[in-house]
């Protein structure tokens, strides 16, 4: 079955950098949509960034210029580089994936996703 496992979270001071990873297994997709979401306590889950198998990305305005998504399809690994972290970045970060016939069917931050990881906690203190 499809599994996604996130890692790389931690507690940092504001301004620090972190790199989150999401390793997938149990699937072979012709094309896919992937994304990072986050959810802070008491808040709704928010889409942070999406990327399709062609490498097209979409970023939420709140993270644009500070977060960078990348993927290594051969390793089935999705990355999220967080720079210039802020206390408001504190949340549990989840990766998600959906299989599609072609990357053009991905809907960016508004897409729906089939499979989710268990999350990794990021805490940024001021």
Tab-separated table of N, CA, C and O in Angstrom:
chain	number	residue	atom	x	y	z
A	1	UNK	N	0.846	-1.191	0.000
A	1	UNK	CA	0.000	0.000	0.000
A	1	UNK	C	0.884	1.245	0.000
A	1	UNK	O	2.050	1.179	0.341
A	2	UNK	N	0.273	2.356	-0.385
A	2	UNK	CA	1.018	3.603	-0.461
A	2	UNK	C	1.330	4.100	0.946
A	2	UNK	O	0.464	4.142	1.811
A	3	UNK	N	2.582	4.448	1.148
A	3	UNK	CA	2.993	5.036	2.423
A	3	UNK	C	3.834	6.269	2.168
A	3	UNK	O	4.650	6.290	1.240
A	4	UNK	N	3.615	7.271	2.986
A	4	UNK	CA	4.413	8.492	2.961
A	4	UNK	C	4.919	8.719	4.370
A	4	UNK	O	4.132	8.701	5.318
A	5	UNK	N	6.210	8.938	4.500
A	5	UNK	CA	6.796	9.129	5.825
A	5	UNK	C	7.592	10.426	5.833
A	5	UNK	O	8.594	10.555	5.113
A	6	UNK	N	7.129	11.373	6.652
A	6	UNK	CA	7.810	12.660	6.776
A	6	UNK	C	8.858	12.615	7.873
A	6	UNK	O	8.740	11.848	8.839
A	7	UNK	N	9.852	13.447	7.732
A	7	UNK	CA	10.880	13.597	8.761
A	7	UNK	C	11.521	14.972	8.607
A	7	UNK	O	11.265	15.679	7.621
A	8	UNK	N	12.326	15.336	9.574
A	8	UNK	CA	13.074	16.583	9.487
A	8	UNK	C	12.534	17.716	10.331
A	8	UNK	O	13.147	18.792	10.407
A	9	UNK	N	11.382	17.496	10.965
A	9	UNK	CA	10.838	18.544	11.824
A	9	UNK	C	11.688	18.735	13.067
A	9	UNK	O	12.605	17.967	13.354
A	10	UNK	N	11.368	19.773	13.803
A	10	UNK	CA	12.099	20.042	15.028
A	10	UNK	C	11.734	21.392	15.589
A	10	UNK	O	10.813	22.060	15.103
A	11	UNK	N	12.456	21.789	16.635
A	11	UNK	CA	12.249	23.083	17.280
A	11	UNK	C	13.425	23.982	16.956
A	11	UNK	O	14.576	23.589	17.175
A	12	UNK	N	13.121	25.148	16.417
A	12	UNK	CA	14.171	26.088	16.023
A	12	UNK	C	13.806	27.497	16.451
A	12	UNK	O	12.654	27.778	16.775
A	13	UNK	N	14.793	28.357	16.417
A	13	UNK	CA	14.564	29.779	16.663
A	13	UNK	C	14.126	30.439	15.360
A	13	UNK	O	14.484	29.996	14.259
A	14	UNK	N	13.370	31.485	15.486
A	14	UNK	CA	12.945	32.233	14.308
A	14	UNK	C	14.162	32.643	13.490
A	14	UNK	O	15.188	33.059	14.041
A	15	UNK	N	14.021	32.517	12.182
A	15	UNK	CA	15.106	32.839	11.277
A	15	UNK	C	15.920	31.635	10.843
A	15	UNK	O	16.667	31.706	9.860
A	16	UNK	N	15.767	30.521	11.584
A	16	UNK	CA	16.534	29.320	11.261
A	16	UNK	C	15.924	28.607	10.052
A	16	UNK	O	14.828	28.915	9.600
A	17	UNK	N	16.679	27.639	9.560
A	17	UNK	CA	16.246	26.844	8.410
A	17	UNK	C	16.019	25.406	8.822
A	17	UNK	O	16.652	24.907	9.757
A	18	UNK	N	15.128	24.763	8.122
A	18	UNK	CA	14.897	23.329	8.284
A	18	UNK	C	14.655	22.735	6.906
A	18	UNK	O	14.209	23.435	5.989
A	19	UNK	N	14.900	21.461	6.803
A	19	UNK	CA	14.589	20.737	5.579
A	19	UNK	C	13.761	19.517	5.929
A	19	UNK	O	14.237	18.607	6.620
A	20	UNK	N	12.548	19.514	5.442
A	20	UNK	CA	11.653	18.382	5.664
A	20	UNK	C	11.766	17.418	4.490
A	20	UNK	O	11.975	17.835	3.347
A	21	UNK	N	11.608	16.140	4.787
A	21	UNK	CA	11.622	15.115	3.747
A	21	UNK	C	10.364	14.275	3.857
A	21	UNK	O	9.814	14.098	4.946
A	22	UNK	N	9.947	13.748	2.743
A	22	UNK	CA	8.798	12.847	2.687
A	22	UNK	C	9.168	11.715	1.735
A	22	UNK	O	9.354	11.954	0.535
A	23	UNK	N	9.298	10.525	2.285
A	23	UNK	CA	9.690	9.378	1.484
A	23	UNK	C	8.473	8.517	1.196
A	23	UNK	O	7.770	8.104	2.126
A	24	UNK	N	8.249	8.245	-0.067
A	24	UNK	CA	7.110	7.444	-0.468
A	24	UNK	C	7.493	6.016	-0.795
A	24	UNK	O	8.652	5.716	-1.122
A	25	UNK	N	6.528	5.137	-0.680
A	25	UNK	CA	6.732	3.738	-1.051
A	25	UNK	C	5.395	3.109	-1.389
A	25	UNK	O	4.338	3.665	-1.077
A	26	UNK	N	5.460	1.960	-2.057
A	26	UNK	CA	4.247	1.217	-2.346
A	26	UNK	C	3.485	1.680	-3.568
A	26	UNK	O	2.311	1.308	-3.749
A	27	UNK	N	4.114	2.454	-4.444
A	27	UNK	CA	3.419	2.909	-5.640
A	27	UNK	C	4.396	3.121	-6.787
A	27	UNK	O	5.582	3.355	-6.580
A	28	UNK	N	3.833	3.041	-7.987
A	28	UNK	CA	4.537	3.425	-9.204
A	28	UNK	C	3.541	4.202	-10.034
A	28	UNK	O	2.580	3.628	-10.557
A	29	UNK	N	3.735	5.509	-10.112
A	29	UNK	CA	2.803	6.388	-10.799
A	29	UNK	C	3.402	6.891	-12.106
A	29	UNK	O	4.565	7.270	-12.158
A	30	UNK	N	2.583	6.938	-13.151
A	30	UNK	CA	3.018	7.550	-14.402
A	30	UNK	C	3.204	9.044	-14.192
A	30	UNK	O	4.156	9.658	-14.688
A	31	UNK	N	2.286	9.638	-13.455
A	31	UNK	CA	2.360	11.060	-13.126
A	31	UNK	C	1.719	11.249	-11.761
A	31	UNK	O	0.906	10.427	-11.322
A	32	UNK	N	2.080	12.329	-11.096
A	32	UNK	CA	1.530	12.548	-9.756
A	32	UNK	C	1.458	14.033	-9.435
A	32	UNK	O	2.110	14.874	-10.062
A	33	UNK	N	0.639	14.292	-8.450
A	33	UNK	CA	0.585	15.606	-7.815
A	33	UNK	C	1.017	15.363	-6.369
A	33	UNK	O	0.561	14.402	-5.743
A	34	UNK	N	1.867	16.213	-5.857
A	34	UNK	CA	2.277	16.117	-4.451
A	34	UNK	C	2.180	17.493	-3.819
A	34	UNK	O	2.200	18.520	-4.515
A	35	UNK	N	2.087	17.496	-2.518
A	35	UNK	CA	1.966	18.772	-1.823
A	35	UNK	C	2.412	18.641	-0.380
A	35	UNK	O	2.434	17.537	0.183
A	36	UNK	N	2.762	19.759	0.180
A	36	UNK	CA	2.969	19.901	1.610
A	36	UNK	C	1.810	20.714	2.173
A	36	UNK	O	1.457	21.767	1.617
A	37	UNK	N	1.240	20.205	3.248
A	37	UNK	CA	0.207	20.909	3.987
A	37	UNK	C	0.736	21.130	5.406
A	37	UNK	O	1.684	20.481	5.842
A	38	UNK	N	0.080	22.021	6.117
A	38	UNK	CA	0.407	22.180	7.530
A	38	UNK	C	-0.865	22.503	8.304
A	38	UNK	O	-1.821	23.042	7.761
A	39	UNK	N	-0.820	22.127	9.567
A	39	UNK	CA	-1.953	22.420	10.436
A	39	UNK	C	-1.435	22.827	11.802
A	39	UNK	O	-0.722	22.047	12.457
A	40	UNK	N	-1.797	24.020	12.198
A	40	UNK	CA	-1.435	24.523	13.518
A	40	UNK	C	-2.567	24.221	14.488
A	40	UNK	O	-3.727	24.072	14.069
A	41	UNK	N	-2.282	24.130	15.773
A	41	UNK	CA	-3.334	23.843	16.757
A	41	UNK	C	-4.468	24.843	16.659
A	41	UNK	O	-4.235	26.058	16.624
A	42	UNK	N	-5.696	24.336	16.592
A	42	UNK	CA	-6.856	25.205	16.547
A	42	UNK	C	-7.117	25.853	15.206
A	42	UNK	O	-8.031	26.669	15.083
A	43	UNK	N	-6.322	25.495	14.197
A	43	UNK	CA	-6.506	26.096	12.877
A	43	UNK	C	-6.797	25.021	11.838
A	43	UNK	O	-6.510	23.846	12.047
A	44	UNK	N	-7.350	25.448	10.729
A	44	UNK	CA	-7.633	24.518	9.639
A	44	UNK	C	-6.343	24.148	8.910
A	44	UNK	O	-5.371	24.907	8.911
A	45	UNK	N	-6.374	22.981	8.311
A	45	UNK	CA	-5.241	22.567	7.507
A	45	UNK	C	-5.077	23.501	6.321
A	45	UNK	O	-6.056	23.909	5.692
A	46	UNK	N	-3.838	23.825	6.019
A	46	UNK	CA	-3.526	24.801	4.974
A	46	UNK	C	-2.562	24.174	3.971
A	46	UNK	O	-1.571	23.543	4.356
A	47	UNK	N	-2.825	24.381	2.700
A	47	UNK	CA	-1.900	23.931	1.662
A	47	UNK	C	-0.740	24.916	1.589
A	47	UNK	O	-0.957	26.126	1.483
A	48	UNK	N	0.458	24.412	1.644
A	48	UNK	CA	1.657	25.249	1.663
A	48	UNK	C	2.272	25.360	0.271
A	48	UNK	O	2.579	26.454	-0.198
A	49	UNK	N	2.463	24.227	-0.381
A	49	UNK	CA	3.071	24.214	-1.694
A	49	UNK	C	2.708	22.918	-2.387
A	49	UNK	O	2.562	21.884	-1.750
A	50	UNK	N	2.547	22.992	-3.689
A	50	UNK	CA	2.289	21.792	-4.471
A	50	UNK	C	3.335	21.690	-5.578
A	50	UNK	O	3.939	22.689	-5.981
A	51	UNK	N	3.514	20.463	-6.042
A	51	UNK	CA	4.430	20.214	-7.156
A	51	UNK	C	3.899	19.026	-7.935
A	51	UNK	O	3.406	18.059	-7.351
A	52	UNK	N	3.974	19.119	-9.253
A	52	UNK	CA	3.538	17.972	-10.038
A	52	UNK	C	4.756	17.226	-10.573
A	52	UNK	O	5.904	17.653	-10.380
A	53	UNK	N	4.510	16.126	-11.239
A	53	UNK	CA	5.616	15.283	-11.681
A	53	UNK	C	6.438	15.935	-12.785
A	53	UNK	O	7.529	15.464	-13.093
A	54	UNK	N	5.926	17.022	-13.374
A	54	UNK	CA	6.728	17.792	-14.331
A	54	UNK	C	7.529	18.885	-13.649
A	54	UNK	O	8.291	19.598	-14.299
A	55	UNK	N	7.322	19.040	-12.343
A	55	UNK	CA	8.074	20.035	-11.590
A	55	UNK	C	7.406	21.385	-11.449
A	55	UNK	O	7.985	22.318	-10.884
A	56	UNK	N	6.168	21.497	-11.929
A	56	UNK	CA	5.457	22.767	-11.784
A	56	UNK	C	5.045	22.938	-10.331
A	56	UNK	O	4.490	22.028	-9.725
A	57	UNK	N	5.301	24.127	-9.792
A	57	UNK	CA	5.037	24.379	-8.374
A	57	UNK	C	4.023	25.500	-8.175
A	57	UNK	O	3.859	26.376	-9.031
A	58	UNK	N	3.362	25.457	-7.040
A	58	UNK	CA	2.485	26.540	-6.597
A	58	UNK	C	2.731	26.740	-5.114
A	58	UNK	O	2.747	25.758	-4.354
A	59	UNK	N	2.918	27.991	-4.699
A	59	UNK	CA	3.201	28.298	-3.306
A	59	UNK	C	2.090	29.153	-2.712
A	59	UNK	O	1.549	30.044	-3.366
A	60	UNK	N	1.803	28.908	-1.446
A	60	UNK	CA	0.920	29.801	-0.717
A	60	UNK	C	1.647	31.132	-0.522
A	60	UNK	O	2.877	31.168	-0.357
A	61	UNK	N	0.889	32.206	-0.524
A	61	UNK	CA	1.484	33.542	-0.408
A	61	UNK	C	2.287	33.691	0.883
A	61	UNK	O	3.301	34.384	0.927
A	62	UNK	N	1.839	33.008	1.925
A	62	UNK	CA	2.480	33.147	3.233
A	62	UNK	C	3.884	32.560	3.292
A	62	UNK	O	4.652	32.876	4.200
A	63	UNK	N	4.236	31.722	2.318
A	63	UNK	CA	5.545	31.069	2.363
A	63	UNK	C	6.397	31.370	1.141
A	63	UNK	O	7.575	31.001	1.092
A	64	UNK	N	5.817	32.041	0.176
A	64	UNK	CA	6.542	32.323	-1.066
A	64	UNK	C	7.801	33.120	-0.767
A	64	UNK	O	7.768	34.084	-0.010
A	65	UNK	N	8.904	32.676	-1.342
A	65	UNK	CA	10.179	33.348	-1.116
A	65	UNK	C	10.953	32.807	0.065
A	65	UNK	O	12.150	33.082	0.209
A	66	UNK	N	10.299	32.034	0.922
A	66	UNK	CA	10.977	31.456	2.087
A	66	UNK	C	11.035	29.925	2.013
A	66	UNK	O	11.976	29.322	2.512
A	67	UNK	N	10.027	29.324	1.430
A	67	UNK	CA	9.955	27.866	1.314
A	67	UNK	C	10.293	27.468	-0.117
A	67	UNK	O	9.925	28.163	-1.064
A	68	UNK	N	10.956	26.333	-0.256
A	68	UNK	CA	11.254	25.792	-1.570
A	68	UNK	C	10.965	24.301	-1.580
A	68	UNK	O	11.476	23.556	-0.738
A	69	UNK	N	10.159	23.878	-2.529
A	69	UNK	CA	9.832	22.461	-2.659
A	69	UNK	C	10.697	21.864	-3.765
A	69	UNK	O	11.030	22.542	-4.752
A	70	UNK	N	11.053	20.618	-3.590
A	70	UNK	CA	11.781	19.891	-4.626
A	70	UNK	C	11.445	18.411	-4.497
A	70	UNK	O	10.887	17.984	-3.486
A	71	UNK	N	11.768	17.673	-5.522
A	71	UNK	CA	11.481	16.243	-5.475
A	71	UNK	C	12.561	15.466	-6.198
A	71	UNK	O	13.194	15.969	-7.132
A	72	UNK	N	12.756	14.254	-5.731
A	72	UNK	CA	13.637	13.303	-6.395
A	72	UNK	C	12.756	12.111	-6.726
A	72	UNK	O	12.510	11.258	-5.872
A	73	UNK	N	12.252	12.093	-7.941
A	73	UNK	CA	11.288	11.064	-8.303
A	73	UNK	C	11.890	9.665	-8.238
A	73	UNK	O	11.201	8.706	-7.893
A	74	UNK	N	13.161	9.549	-8.564
A	74	UNK	CA	13.808	8.234	-8.525
A	74	UNK	C	13.808	7.679	-7.108
A	74	UNK	O	13.689	6.477	-6.898
A	75	UNK	N	13.953	8.573	-6.130
A	75	UNK	CA	13.965	8.158	-4.728
A	75	UNK	C	12.575	8.261	-4.098
A	75	UNK	O	12.416	7.955	-2.917
A	76	UNK	N	11.592	8.719	-4.872
A	76	UNK	CA	10.239	8.924	-4.362
A	76	UNK	C	10.285	9.781	-3.101
A	76	UNK	O	9.663	9.460	-2.075
A	77	UNK	N	11.024	10.848	-3.184
A	77	UNK	CA	11.200	11.716	-2.026
A	77	UNK	C	10.851	13.152	-2.386
A	77	UNK	O	11.264	13.671	-3.416
A	78	UNK	N	10.078	13.746	-1.505
A	78	UNK	CA	9.675	15.143	-1.617
A	78	UNK	C	10.373	15.907	-0.500
A	78	UNK	O	10.465	15.405	0.629
A	79	UNK	N	10.848	17.100	-0.818
A	79	UNK	CA	11.557	17.912	0.161
A	79	UNK	C	10.852	19.257	0.326
A	79	UNK	O	10.195	19.756	-0.577
A	80	UNK	N	11.020	19.822	1.505
A	80	UNK	CA	10.566	21.183	1.741
A	80	UNK	C	11.662	21.914	2.512
A	80	UNK	O	11.948	21.580	3.663
A	81	UNK	N	12.295	22.857	1.845
A	81	UNK	CA	13.303	23.684	2.488
A	81	UNK	C	12.619	24.904	3.074
A	81	UNK	O	11.964	25.661	2.351
A	82	UNK	N	12.751	25.067	4.365
A	82	UNK	CA	12.161	26.207	5.065
A	82	UNK	C	13.293	27.141	5.476
A	82	UNK	O	14.178	26.761	6.239
A	83	UNK	N	13.277	28.327	4.957
A	83	UNK	CA	14.256	29.357	5.325
A	83	UNK	C	13.548	30.523	5.988
A	83	UNK	O	12.338	30.705	5.835
A	84	UNK	N	14.305	31.311	6.726
A	84	UNK	CA	13.743	32.491	7.400
A	84	UNK	C	12.468	32.132	8.143
A	84	UNK	O	11.435	32.792	7.991
A	85	UNK	N	12.543	31.074	8.937
A	85	UNK	CA	11.344	30.585	9.613
A	85	UNK	C	10.771	31.642	10.558
A	85	UNK	O	11.495	32.504	11.096
A	86	UNK	N	9.462	31.567	10.746
A	86	UNK	CA	8.727	32.493	11.596
A	86	UNK	C	7.899	31.693	12.605
A	86	UNK	O	7.543	30.547	12.329
A	87	UNK	N	7.565	32.282	13.732
A	87	UNK	CA	6.719	31.575	14.703
A	87	UNK	C	5.407	31.092	14.089
A	87	UNK	O	4.902	30.028	14.467
A	88	UNK	N	4.885	31.830	13.139
A	88	UNK	CA	3.629	31.411	12.502
A	88	UNK	C	3.790	30.199	11.585
A	88	UNK	O	2.801	29.680	11.071
A	89	UNK	N	5.010	29.751	11.374
A	89	UNK	CA	5.233	28.513	10.631
A	89	UNK	C	5.058	27.281	11.527
A	89	UNK	O	5.095	26.149	11.033
A	90	UNK	N	4.893	27.506	12.815
A	90	UNK	CA	4.711	26.394	13.751
A	90	UNK	C	3.460	25.611	13.402
A	90	UNK	O	2.367	26.176	13.320
A	91	UNK	N	3.638	24.326	13.145
A	91	UNK	CA	2.524	23.472	12.731
A	91	UNK	C	3.040	22.045	12.548
A	91	UNK	O	4.258	21.809	12.552
A	92	UNK	N	2.096	21.136	12.374
A	92	UNK	CA	2.451	19.802	11.905
A	92	UNK	C	2.392	19.828	10.385
A	92	UNK	O	1.394	20.278	9.822
A	93	UNK	N	3.461	19.374	9.764
A	93	UNK	CA	3.570	19.404	8.308
A	93	UNK	C	3.327	18.003	7.748
A	93	UNK	O	3.919	17.024	8.220
A	94	UNK	N	2.456	17.950	6.760
A	94	UNK	CA	2.092	16.692	6.124
A	94	UNK	C	2.403	16.741	4.635
A	94	UNK	O	2.212	17.769	3.992
A	95	UNK	N	2.845	15.608	4.103
A	95	UNK	CA	2.945	15.518	2.654
A	95	UNK	C	1.786	14.652	2.150
A	95	UNK	O	1.224	13.844	2.897
A	96	UNK	N	1.454	14.845	0.897
A	96	UNK	CA	0.332	14.128	0.297
A	96	UNK	C	0.622	13.889	-1.171
A	96	UNK	O	1.380	14.634	-1.799
A	97	UNK	N	-0.007	12.857	-1.715
A	97	UNK	CA	0.211	12.495	-3.107
A	97	UNK	C	-1.076	12.000	-3.746
A	97	UNK	O	-1.967	11.470	-3.072
A	98	UNK	N	-1.162	12.237	-5.041
A	98	UNK	CA	-2.286	11.731	-5.824
A	98	UNK	C	-1.760	11.300	-7.184
A	98	UNK	O	-0.973	12.023	-7.800
A	99	UNK	N	-2.208	10.152	-7.655
A	99	UNK	CA	-1.856	9.700	-8.989
A	99	UNK	C	-2.764	10.365	-10.009
A	99	UNK	O	-3.964	10.527	-9.766
A	100	UNK	N	-2.214	10.765	-11.137
A	100	UNK	CA	-2.989	11.359	-12.232
A	100	UNK	C	-2.475	10.802	-13.561
A	100	UNK	O	-1.329	10.350	-13.640
A	101	UNK	N	-3.321	10.860	-14.620
A	101	UNK	CA	-2.872	10.362	-15.931
A	101	UNK	C	-1.733	11.189	-16.508
A	101	UNK	O	-0.900	10.675	-17.248
A	102	UNK	N	-1.710	12.467	-16.182
A	102	UNK	CA	-0.650	13.367	-16.647
A	102	UNK	C	-0.593	14.561	-15.693
A	102	UNK	O	-1.585	14.901	-15.053
A	103	UNK	N	0.569	15.186	-15.619
A	103	UNK	CA	0.771	16.272	-14.669
A	103	UNK	C	-0.189	17.437	-14.896
A	103	UNK	O	-0.520	18.164	-13.960
A	104	UNK	N	-0.662	17.599	-16.122
A	104	UNK	CA	-1.554	18.729	-16.406
A	104	UNK	C	-2.857	18.645	-15.637
A	104	UNK	O	-3.585	19.623	-15.545
A	105	UNK	N	-3.179	17.477	-15.085
A	105	UNK	CA	-4.416	17.307	-14.326
A	105	UNK	C	-4.280	17.743	-12.870
A	105	UNK	O	-5.264	17.765	-12.130
A	106	UNK	N	-3.087	18.082	-12.452
A	106	UNK	CA	-2.906	18.564	-11.089
A	106	UNK	C	-3.515	19.956	-10.961
A	106	UNK	O	-3.417	20.766	-11.878
A	107	UNK	N	-4.120	20.227	-9.807
A	107	UNK	CA	-4.802	21.491	-9.583
A	107	UNK	C	-4.097	22.349	-8.553
A	107	UNK	O	-4.717	23.173	-7.886
A	108	UNK	N	-2.800	22.127	-8.410
A	108	UNK	CA	-2.015	22.979	-7.527
A	108	UNK	C	-2.471	22.914	-6.089
A	108	UNK	O	-2.789	21.832	-5.574
A	109	UNK	N	-2.551	24.047	-5.438
A	109	UNK	CA	-2.913	24.103	-4.025
A	109	UNK	C	-4.365	23.714	-3.789
A	109	UNK	O	-4.747	23.425	-2.655
A	110	UNK	N	-5.165	23.716	-4.824
A	110	UNK	CA	-6.579	23.378	-4.682
A	110	UNK	C	-6.877	21.923	-4.989
A	110	UNK	O	-8.033	21.514	-5.017
A	111	UNK	N	-5.839	21.147	-5.240
A	111	UNK	CA	-6.060	19.754	-5.580
A	111	UNK	C	-6.480	18.913	-4.387
A	111	UNK	O	-6.264	19.282	-3.241
A	112	UNK	N	-7.113	17.794	-4.697
A	112	UNK	CA	-7.419	16.828	-3.652
A	112	UNK	C	-6.353	15.736	-3.713
A	112	UNK	O	-5.761	15.496	-4.754
A	113	UNK	N	-6.106	15.096	-2.594
A	113	UNK	CA	-5.020	14.128	-2.512
A	113	UNK	C	-5.513	12.838	-1.876
A	113	UNK	O	-6.374	12.835	-1.005
A	114	UNK	N	-4.933	11.736	-2.357
A	114	UNK	CA	-5.426	10.429	-1.938
A	114	UNK	C	-4.712	9.895	-0.709
A	114	UNK	O	-5.312	9.204	0.126
A	115	UNK	N	-3.434	10.143	-0.631
A	115	UNK	CA	-2.630	9.517	0.414
A	115	UNK	C	-1.847	10.574	1.182
A	115	UNK	O	-1.340	11.533	0.588
A	116	UNK	N	-1.774	10.350	2.483
A	116	UNK	CA	-1.163	11.325	3.382
A	116	UNK	C	-0.147	10.658	4.296
A	116	UNK	O	-0.295	9.488	4.668
A	117	UNK	N	0.865	11.419	4.673
A	117	UNK	CA	1.791	10.954	5.693
A	117	UNK	C	1.246	11.241	7.079
A	117	UNK	O	0.170	11.818	7.243
A	118	UNK	N	2.026	10.857	8.079
A	118	UNK	CA	1.581	11.007	9.460
A	118	UNK	C	1.950	12.366	10.053
A	118	UNK	O	1.462	12.732	11.117
A	119	UNK	N	2.800	13.091	9.365
A	119	UNK	CA	3.153	14.443	9.788
A	119	UNK	C	4.453	14.523	10.557
A	119	UNK	O	4.903	13.548	11.169
A	120	UNK	N	5.049	15.699	10.507
A	120	UNK	CA	6.246	15.986	11.293
A	120	UNK	C	6.080	17.387	11.893
A	120	UNK	O	5.641	18.315	11.206
A	121	UNK	N	6.399	17.523	13.157
A	121	UNK	CA	6.141	18.763	13.886
A	121	UNK	C	7.274	19.762	13.673
A	121	UNK	O	8.455	19.425	13.828
A	122	UNK	N	6.888	20.980	13.358
A	122	UNK	CA	7.829	22.090	13.265
A	122	UNK	C	7.405	23.151	14.278
A	122	UNK	O	6.256	23.587	14.266
A	123	UNK	N	8.325	23.527	15.142
A	123	UNK	CA	8.052	24.553	16.139
A	123	UNK	C	9.100	25.645	16.002
A	123	UNK	O	10.301	25.369	16.071
A	124	UNK	N	8.626	26.860	15.781
A	124	UNK	CA	9.518	28.000	15.623
A	124	UNK	C	9.263	28.976	16.756
A	124	UNK	O	8.152	29.487	16.910
A	125	UNK	N	10.261	29.235	17.543
A	125	UNK	CA	10.100	30.135	18.675
A	125	UNK	C	10.745	31.487	18.376
A	125	UNK	O	11.725	31.573	17.644
A	126	UNK	N	10.164	32.501	18.979
A	126	UNK	CA	10.650	33.869	18.717
A	126	UNK	C	11.788	34.256	19.641
A	126	UNK	O	12.090	33.571	20.591
